[in-house]
PDB file of C-alpha atoms in Angstrom:
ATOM      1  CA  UNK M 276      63.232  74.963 143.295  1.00 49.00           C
ATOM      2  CA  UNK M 277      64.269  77.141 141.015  1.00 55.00           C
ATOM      3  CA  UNK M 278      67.521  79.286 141.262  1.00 59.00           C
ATOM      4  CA  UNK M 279      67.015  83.230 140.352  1.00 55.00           C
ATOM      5  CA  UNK M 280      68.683  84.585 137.585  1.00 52.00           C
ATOM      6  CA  UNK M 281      71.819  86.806 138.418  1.00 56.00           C
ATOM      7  CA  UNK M 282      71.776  90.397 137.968  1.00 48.00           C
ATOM      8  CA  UNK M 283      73.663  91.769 135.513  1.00 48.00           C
ATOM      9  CA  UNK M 284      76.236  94.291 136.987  1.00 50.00           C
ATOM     10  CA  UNK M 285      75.066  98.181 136.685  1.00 44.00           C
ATOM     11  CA  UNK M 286      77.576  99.756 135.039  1.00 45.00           C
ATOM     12  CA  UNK M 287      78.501 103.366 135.864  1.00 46.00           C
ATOM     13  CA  UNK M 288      76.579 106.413 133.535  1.00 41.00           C
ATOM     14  CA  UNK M 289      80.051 107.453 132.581  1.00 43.00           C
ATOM     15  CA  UNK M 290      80.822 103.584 131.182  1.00 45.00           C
ATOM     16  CA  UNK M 291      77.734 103.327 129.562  1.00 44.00           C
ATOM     17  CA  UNK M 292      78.407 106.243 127.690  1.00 49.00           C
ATOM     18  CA  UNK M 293      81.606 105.599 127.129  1.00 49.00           C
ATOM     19  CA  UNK M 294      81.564 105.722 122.898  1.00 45.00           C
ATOM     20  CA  UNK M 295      80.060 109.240 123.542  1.00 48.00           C
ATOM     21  CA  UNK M 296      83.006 110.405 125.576  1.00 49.00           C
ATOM     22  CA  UNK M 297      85.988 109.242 123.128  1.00 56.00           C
ATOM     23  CA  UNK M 298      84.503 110.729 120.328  1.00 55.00           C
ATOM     24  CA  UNK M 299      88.762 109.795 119.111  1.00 66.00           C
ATOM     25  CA  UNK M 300      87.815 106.333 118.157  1.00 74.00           C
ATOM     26  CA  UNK M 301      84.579 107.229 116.340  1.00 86.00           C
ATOM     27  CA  UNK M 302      86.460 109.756 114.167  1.00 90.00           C
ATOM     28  CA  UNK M 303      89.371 107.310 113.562  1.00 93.00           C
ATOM     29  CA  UNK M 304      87.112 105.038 112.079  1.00 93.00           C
ATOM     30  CA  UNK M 305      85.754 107.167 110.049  1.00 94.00           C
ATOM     31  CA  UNK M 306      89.093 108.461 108.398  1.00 96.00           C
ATOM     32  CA  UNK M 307      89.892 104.650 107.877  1.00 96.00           C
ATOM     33  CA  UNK M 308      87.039 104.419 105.837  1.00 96.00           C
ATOM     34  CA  UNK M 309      87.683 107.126 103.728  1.00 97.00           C
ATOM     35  CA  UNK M 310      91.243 107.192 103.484  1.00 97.00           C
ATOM     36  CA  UNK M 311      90.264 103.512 101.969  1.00 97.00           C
ATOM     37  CA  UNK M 312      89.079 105.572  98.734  1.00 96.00           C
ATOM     38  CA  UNK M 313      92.407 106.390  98.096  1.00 96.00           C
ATOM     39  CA  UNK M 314      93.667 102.216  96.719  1.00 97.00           C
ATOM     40  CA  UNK M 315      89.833 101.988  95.540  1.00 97.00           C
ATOM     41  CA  UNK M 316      90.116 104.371  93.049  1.00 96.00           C
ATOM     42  CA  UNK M 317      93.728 103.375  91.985  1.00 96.00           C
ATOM     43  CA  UNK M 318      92.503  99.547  91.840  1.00 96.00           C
ATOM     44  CA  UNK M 319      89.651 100.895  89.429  1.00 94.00           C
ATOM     45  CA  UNK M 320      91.842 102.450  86.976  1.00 93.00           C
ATOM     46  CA  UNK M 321      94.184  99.729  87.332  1.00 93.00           C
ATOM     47  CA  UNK M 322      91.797  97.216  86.616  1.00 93.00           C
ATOM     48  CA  UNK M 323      89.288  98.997  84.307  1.00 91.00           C
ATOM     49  CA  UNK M 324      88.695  99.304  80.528  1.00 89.00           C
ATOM     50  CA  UNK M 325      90.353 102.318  79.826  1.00 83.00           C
ATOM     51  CA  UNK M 326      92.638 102.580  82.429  1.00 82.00           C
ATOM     52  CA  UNK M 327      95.449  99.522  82.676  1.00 86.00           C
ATOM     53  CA  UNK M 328      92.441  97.287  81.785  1.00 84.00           C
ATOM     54  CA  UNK M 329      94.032  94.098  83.824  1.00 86.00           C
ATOM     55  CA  UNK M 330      90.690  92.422  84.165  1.00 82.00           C
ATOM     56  CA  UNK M 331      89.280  91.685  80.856  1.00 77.00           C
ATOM     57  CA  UNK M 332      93.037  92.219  79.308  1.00 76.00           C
ATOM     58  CA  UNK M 333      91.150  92.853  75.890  1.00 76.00           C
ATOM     59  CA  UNK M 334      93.555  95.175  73.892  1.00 74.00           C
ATOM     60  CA  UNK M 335      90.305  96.918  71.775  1.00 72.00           C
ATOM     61  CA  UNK M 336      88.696  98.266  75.263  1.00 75.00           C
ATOM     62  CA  UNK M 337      92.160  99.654  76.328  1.00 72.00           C
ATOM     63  CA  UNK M 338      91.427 102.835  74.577  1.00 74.00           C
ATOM     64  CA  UNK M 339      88.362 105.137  75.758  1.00 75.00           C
ATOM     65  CA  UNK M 340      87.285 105.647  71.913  1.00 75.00           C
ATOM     66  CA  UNK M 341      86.019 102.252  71.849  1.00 77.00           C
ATOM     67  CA  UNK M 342      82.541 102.924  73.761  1.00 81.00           C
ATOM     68  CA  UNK M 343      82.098  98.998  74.627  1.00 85.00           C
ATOM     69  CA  UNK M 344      84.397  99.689  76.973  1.00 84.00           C
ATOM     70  CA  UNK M 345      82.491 102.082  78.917  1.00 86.00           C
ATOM     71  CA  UNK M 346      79.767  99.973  80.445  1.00 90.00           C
ATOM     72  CA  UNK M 347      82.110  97.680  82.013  1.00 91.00           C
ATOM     73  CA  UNK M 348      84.756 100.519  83.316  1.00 92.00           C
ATOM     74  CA  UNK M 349      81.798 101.740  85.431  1.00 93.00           C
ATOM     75  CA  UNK M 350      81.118  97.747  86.660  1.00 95.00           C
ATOM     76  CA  UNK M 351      84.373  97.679  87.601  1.00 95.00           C
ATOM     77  CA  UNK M 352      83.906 100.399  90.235  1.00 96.00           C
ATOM     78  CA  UNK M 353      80.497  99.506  91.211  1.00 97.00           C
ATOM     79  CA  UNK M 354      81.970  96.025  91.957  1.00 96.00           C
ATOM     80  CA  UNK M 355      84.814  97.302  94.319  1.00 97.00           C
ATOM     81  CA  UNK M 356      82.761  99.601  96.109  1.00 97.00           C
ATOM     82  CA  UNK M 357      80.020  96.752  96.907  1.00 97.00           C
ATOM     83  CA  UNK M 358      83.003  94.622  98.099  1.00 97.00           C
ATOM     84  CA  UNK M 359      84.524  96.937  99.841  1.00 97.00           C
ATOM     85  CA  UNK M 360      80.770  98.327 101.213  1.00 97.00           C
ATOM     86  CA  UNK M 361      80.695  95.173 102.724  1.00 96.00           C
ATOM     87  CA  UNK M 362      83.544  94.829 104.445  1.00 96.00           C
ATOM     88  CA  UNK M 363      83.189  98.280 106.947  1.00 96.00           C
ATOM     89  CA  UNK M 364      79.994  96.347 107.125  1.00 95.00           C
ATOM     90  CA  UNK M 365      81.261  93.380 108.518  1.00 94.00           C
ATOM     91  CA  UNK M 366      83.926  95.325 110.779  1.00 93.00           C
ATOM     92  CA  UNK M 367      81.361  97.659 111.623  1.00 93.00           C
ATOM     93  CA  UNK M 368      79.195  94.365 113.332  1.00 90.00           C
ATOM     94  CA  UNK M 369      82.636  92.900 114.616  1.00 87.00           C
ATOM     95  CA  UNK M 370      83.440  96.420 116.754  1.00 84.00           C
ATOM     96  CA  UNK M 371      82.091  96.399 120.187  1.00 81.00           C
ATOM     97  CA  UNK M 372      80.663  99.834 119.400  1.00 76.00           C
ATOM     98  CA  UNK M 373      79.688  98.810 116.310  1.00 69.00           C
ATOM     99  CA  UNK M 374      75.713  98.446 117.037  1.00 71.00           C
ATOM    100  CA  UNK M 375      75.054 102.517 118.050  1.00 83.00           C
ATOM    101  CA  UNK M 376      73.035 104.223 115.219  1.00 88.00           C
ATOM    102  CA  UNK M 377      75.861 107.166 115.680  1.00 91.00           C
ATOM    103  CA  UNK M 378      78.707 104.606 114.498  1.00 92.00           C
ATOM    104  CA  UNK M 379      76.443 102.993 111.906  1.00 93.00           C
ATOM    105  CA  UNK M 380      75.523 106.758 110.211  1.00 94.00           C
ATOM    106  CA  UNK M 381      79.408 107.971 110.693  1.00 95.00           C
ATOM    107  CA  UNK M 382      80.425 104.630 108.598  1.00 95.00           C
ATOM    108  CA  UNK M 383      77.429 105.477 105.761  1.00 96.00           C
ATOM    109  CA  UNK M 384      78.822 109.274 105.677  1.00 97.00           C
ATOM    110  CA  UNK M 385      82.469 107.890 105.556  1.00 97.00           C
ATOM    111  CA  UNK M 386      81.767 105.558 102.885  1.00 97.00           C
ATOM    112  CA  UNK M 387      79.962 108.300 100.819  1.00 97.00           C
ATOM    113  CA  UNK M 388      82.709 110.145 101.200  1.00 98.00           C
ATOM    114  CA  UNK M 389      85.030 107.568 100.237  1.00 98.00           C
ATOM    115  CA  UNK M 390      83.025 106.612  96.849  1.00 97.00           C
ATOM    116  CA  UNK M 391      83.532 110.451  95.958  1.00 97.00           C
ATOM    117  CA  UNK M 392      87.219 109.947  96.832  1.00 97.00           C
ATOM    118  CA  UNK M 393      87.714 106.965  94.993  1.00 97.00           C
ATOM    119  CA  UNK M 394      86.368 108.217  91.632  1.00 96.00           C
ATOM    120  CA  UNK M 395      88.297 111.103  91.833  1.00 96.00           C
ATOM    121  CA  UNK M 396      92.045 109.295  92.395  1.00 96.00           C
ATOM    122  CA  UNK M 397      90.610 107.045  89.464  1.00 94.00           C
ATOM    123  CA  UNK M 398      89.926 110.140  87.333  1.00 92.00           C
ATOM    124  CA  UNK M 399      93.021 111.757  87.544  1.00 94.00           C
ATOM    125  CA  UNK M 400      95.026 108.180  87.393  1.00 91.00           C
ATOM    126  CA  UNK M 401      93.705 108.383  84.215  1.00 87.00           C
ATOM    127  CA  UNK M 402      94.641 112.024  83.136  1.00 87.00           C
ATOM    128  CA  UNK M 403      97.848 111.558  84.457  1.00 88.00           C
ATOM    129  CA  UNK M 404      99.146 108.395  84.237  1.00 82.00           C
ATOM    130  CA  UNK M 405      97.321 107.380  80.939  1.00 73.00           C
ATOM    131  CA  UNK M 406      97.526 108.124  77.616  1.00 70.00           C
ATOM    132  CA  UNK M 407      96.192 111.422  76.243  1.00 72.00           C
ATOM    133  CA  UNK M 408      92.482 111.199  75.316  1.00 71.00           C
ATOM    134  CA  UNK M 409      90.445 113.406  72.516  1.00 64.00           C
ATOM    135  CA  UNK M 410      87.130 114.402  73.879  1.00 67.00           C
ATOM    136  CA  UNK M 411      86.180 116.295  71.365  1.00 69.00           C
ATOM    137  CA  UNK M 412      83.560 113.803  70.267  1.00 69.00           C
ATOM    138  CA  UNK M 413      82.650 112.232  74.282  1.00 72.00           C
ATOM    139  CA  UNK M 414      83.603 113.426  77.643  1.00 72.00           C
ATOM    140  CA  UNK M 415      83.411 109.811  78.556  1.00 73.00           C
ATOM    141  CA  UNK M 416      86.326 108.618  75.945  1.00 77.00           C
ATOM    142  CA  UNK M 417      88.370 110.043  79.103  1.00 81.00           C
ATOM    143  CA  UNK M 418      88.432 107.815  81.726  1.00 87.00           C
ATOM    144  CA  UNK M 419      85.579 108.817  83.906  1.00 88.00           C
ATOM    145  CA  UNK M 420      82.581 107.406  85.410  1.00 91.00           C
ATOM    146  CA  UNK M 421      79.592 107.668  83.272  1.00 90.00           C
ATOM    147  CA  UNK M 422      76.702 106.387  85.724  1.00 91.00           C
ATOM    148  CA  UNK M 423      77.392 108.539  88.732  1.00 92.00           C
ATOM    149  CA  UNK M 424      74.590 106.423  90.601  1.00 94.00           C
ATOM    150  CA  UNK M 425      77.433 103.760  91.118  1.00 96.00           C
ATOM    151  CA  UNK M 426      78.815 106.626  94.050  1.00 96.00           C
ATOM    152  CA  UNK M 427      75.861 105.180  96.320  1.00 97.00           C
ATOM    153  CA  UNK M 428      77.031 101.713  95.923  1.00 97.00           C
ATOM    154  CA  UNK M 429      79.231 101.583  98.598  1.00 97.00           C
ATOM    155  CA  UNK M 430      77.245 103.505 101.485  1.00 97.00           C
ATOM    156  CA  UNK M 431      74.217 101.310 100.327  1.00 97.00           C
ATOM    157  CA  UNK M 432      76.361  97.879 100.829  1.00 97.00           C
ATOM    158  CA  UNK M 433      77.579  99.527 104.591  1.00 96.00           C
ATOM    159  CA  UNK M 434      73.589  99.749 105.661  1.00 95.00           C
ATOM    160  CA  UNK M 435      72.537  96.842 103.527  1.00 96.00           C
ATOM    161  CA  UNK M 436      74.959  94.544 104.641  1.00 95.00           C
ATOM    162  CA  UNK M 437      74.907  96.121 108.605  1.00 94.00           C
ATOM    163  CA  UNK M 438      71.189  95.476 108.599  1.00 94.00           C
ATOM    164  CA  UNK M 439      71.040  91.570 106.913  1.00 94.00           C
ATOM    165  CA  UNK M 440      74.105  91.425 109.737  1.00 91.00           C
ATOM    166  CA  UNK M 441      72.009  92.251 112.554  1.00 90.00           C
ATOM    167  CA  UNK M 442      68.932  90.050 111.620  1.00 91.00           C
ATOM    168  CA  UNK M 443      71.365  87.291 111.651  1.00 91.00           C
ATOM    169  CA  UNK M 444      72.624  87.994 115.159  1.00 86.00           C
ATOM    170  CA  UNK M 445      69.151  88.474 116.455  1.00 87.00           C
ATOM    171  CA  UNK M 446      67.818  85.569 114.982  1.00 89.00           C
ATOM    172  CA  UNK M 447      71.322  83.440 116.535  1.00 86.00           C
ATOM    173  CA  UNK M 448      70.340  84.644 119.296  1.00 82.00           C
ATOM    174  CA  UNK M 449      66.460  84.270 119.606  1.00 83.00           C
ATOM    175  CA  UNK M 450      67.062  80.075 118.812  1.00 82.00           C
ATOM    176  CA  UNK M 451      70.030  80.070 121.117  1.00 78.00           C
ATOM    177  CA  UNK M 452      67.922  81.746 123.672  1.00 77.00           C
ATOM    178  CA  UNK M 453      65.057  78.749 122.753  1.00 77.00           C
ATOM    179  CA  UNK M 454      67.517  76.321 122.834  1.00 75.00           C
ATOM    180  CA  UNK M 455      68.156  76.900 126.440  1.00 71.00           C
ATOM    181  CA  UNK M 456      64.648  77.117 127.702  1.00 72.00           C
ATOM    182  CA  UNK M 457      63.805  73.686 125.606  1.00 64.00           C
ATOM    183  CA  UNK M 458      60.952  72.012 127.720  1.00 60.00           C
ATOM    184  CA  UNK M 459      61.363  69.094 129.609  1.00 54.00           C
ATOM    185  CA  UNK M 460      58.259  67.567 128.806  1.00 52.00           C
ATOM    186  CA  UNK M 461      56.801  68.680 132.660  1.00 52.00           C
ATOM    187  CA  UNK M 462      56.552  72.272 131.990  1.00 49.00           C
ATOM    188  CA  UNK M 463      59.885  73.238 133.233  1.00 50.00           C
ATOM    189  CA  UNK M 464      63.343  74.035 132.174  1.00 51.00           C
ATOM    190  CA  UNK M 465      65.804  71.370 131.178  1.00 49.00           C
ATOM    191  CA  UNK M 466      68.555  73.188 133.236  1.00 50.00           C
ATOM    192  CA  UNK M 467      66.744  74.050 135.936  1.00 50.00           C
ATOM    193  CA  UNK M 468      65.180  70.566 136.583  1.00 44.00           C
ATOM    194  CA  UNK M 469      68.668  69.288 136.599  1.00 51.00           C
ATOM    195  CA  UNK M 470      69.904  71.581 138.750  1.00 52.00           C
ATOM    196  CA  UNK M 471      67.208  70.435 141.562  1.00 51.00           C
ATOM    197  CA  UNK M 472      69.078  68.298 144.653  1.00 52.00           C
TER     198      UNK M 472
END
């Protein structure tokens, strides 16, 4: 005979709604995310043609006025704001919280946010702790960002990588689920038949 499944436990309205009710948390999260704009826009200038140019090292793209430069400066940034897109993603799917569509569109608003942030502490890294530019012939001889669709980078990776996430846990769980109702050849359950006296 078969044994009936347990209940689960029926948890309290107030518990259930518990992410609603410490709105704290939510908030917290989201400052994290944009507060994390701050060392993403440093790291770009740091890194970038144009800027401390560690990455490529290449003394000709070190100035603005050499427009080769330019392309990759903005790759730079589009780079570290997929990476770190992907990240809040992953911490986003590791928080027990983390699955409410309120949580997921806070960490998208946060990240836009943070893009903004970030290419703004890379801008004035540049006015003020570079070398004086002439941009009398291009605004972009300054270091700036050229492409300003690279800003949507970073919420794009949060929901992008959030959703590919999610099908992965869902699809974990639909063979883990088939895994444990694997047929015993008689129409019944493997764990169940063994569990008959």
């Amino acid at each position: 005979m078969t044994q009936p499944a347990p209940v689960p436990p029926i948890r309290p309205s107030d518990e259930a709604r518990g992410a609603l009710r410490r709105p704290g948390k939510g908030w917290a999260w989201a400052a994290g995310i944009i507060g994390a704009g701050i060392p993403a826009g440093l790291l770009w200038w740091l890194l970038a043609p144009g800027g401390q140019n560690l990455v490529s090292g290449n003394s000709a793209l070190s100035s603005g006025t050499n427009s080769e430069g330019w392309l990759p400066r903005d790759l730079v940034l589009a780079g570290l704001f997929v990476f770190a897109g992907c990240l809040v993603a992953v911490l986003l799917a590791g928080r027990r919280d983390g699955g409410t569509r309120r949580m997921l569109l806070l960490s998208v608003a946060a990240s836009a946010v943070a893009a903004v942030l970030a290419w703004q502490i890379g801008v004035l890294a540049g006015r003020w702790l570079g070398a004086p530019q002439d941009t009398s012939a291009n605004a972009s001889v300054a270091f700036t960002l050229r492409s300003l669709t690279v800003l949507v980078l970073w919420p794009a990776a949060v929901a992008a990588g959030f959703f590919v996430l999610r099908i992965i846990g869902l699809l974990r769980a639909s063979v883990d689920q088939e895994a444990d109702r694997e047929p015993d050849g008689h129409g019944g359950d493997v764990r169940t038949w063994q569990q008959r006296p």
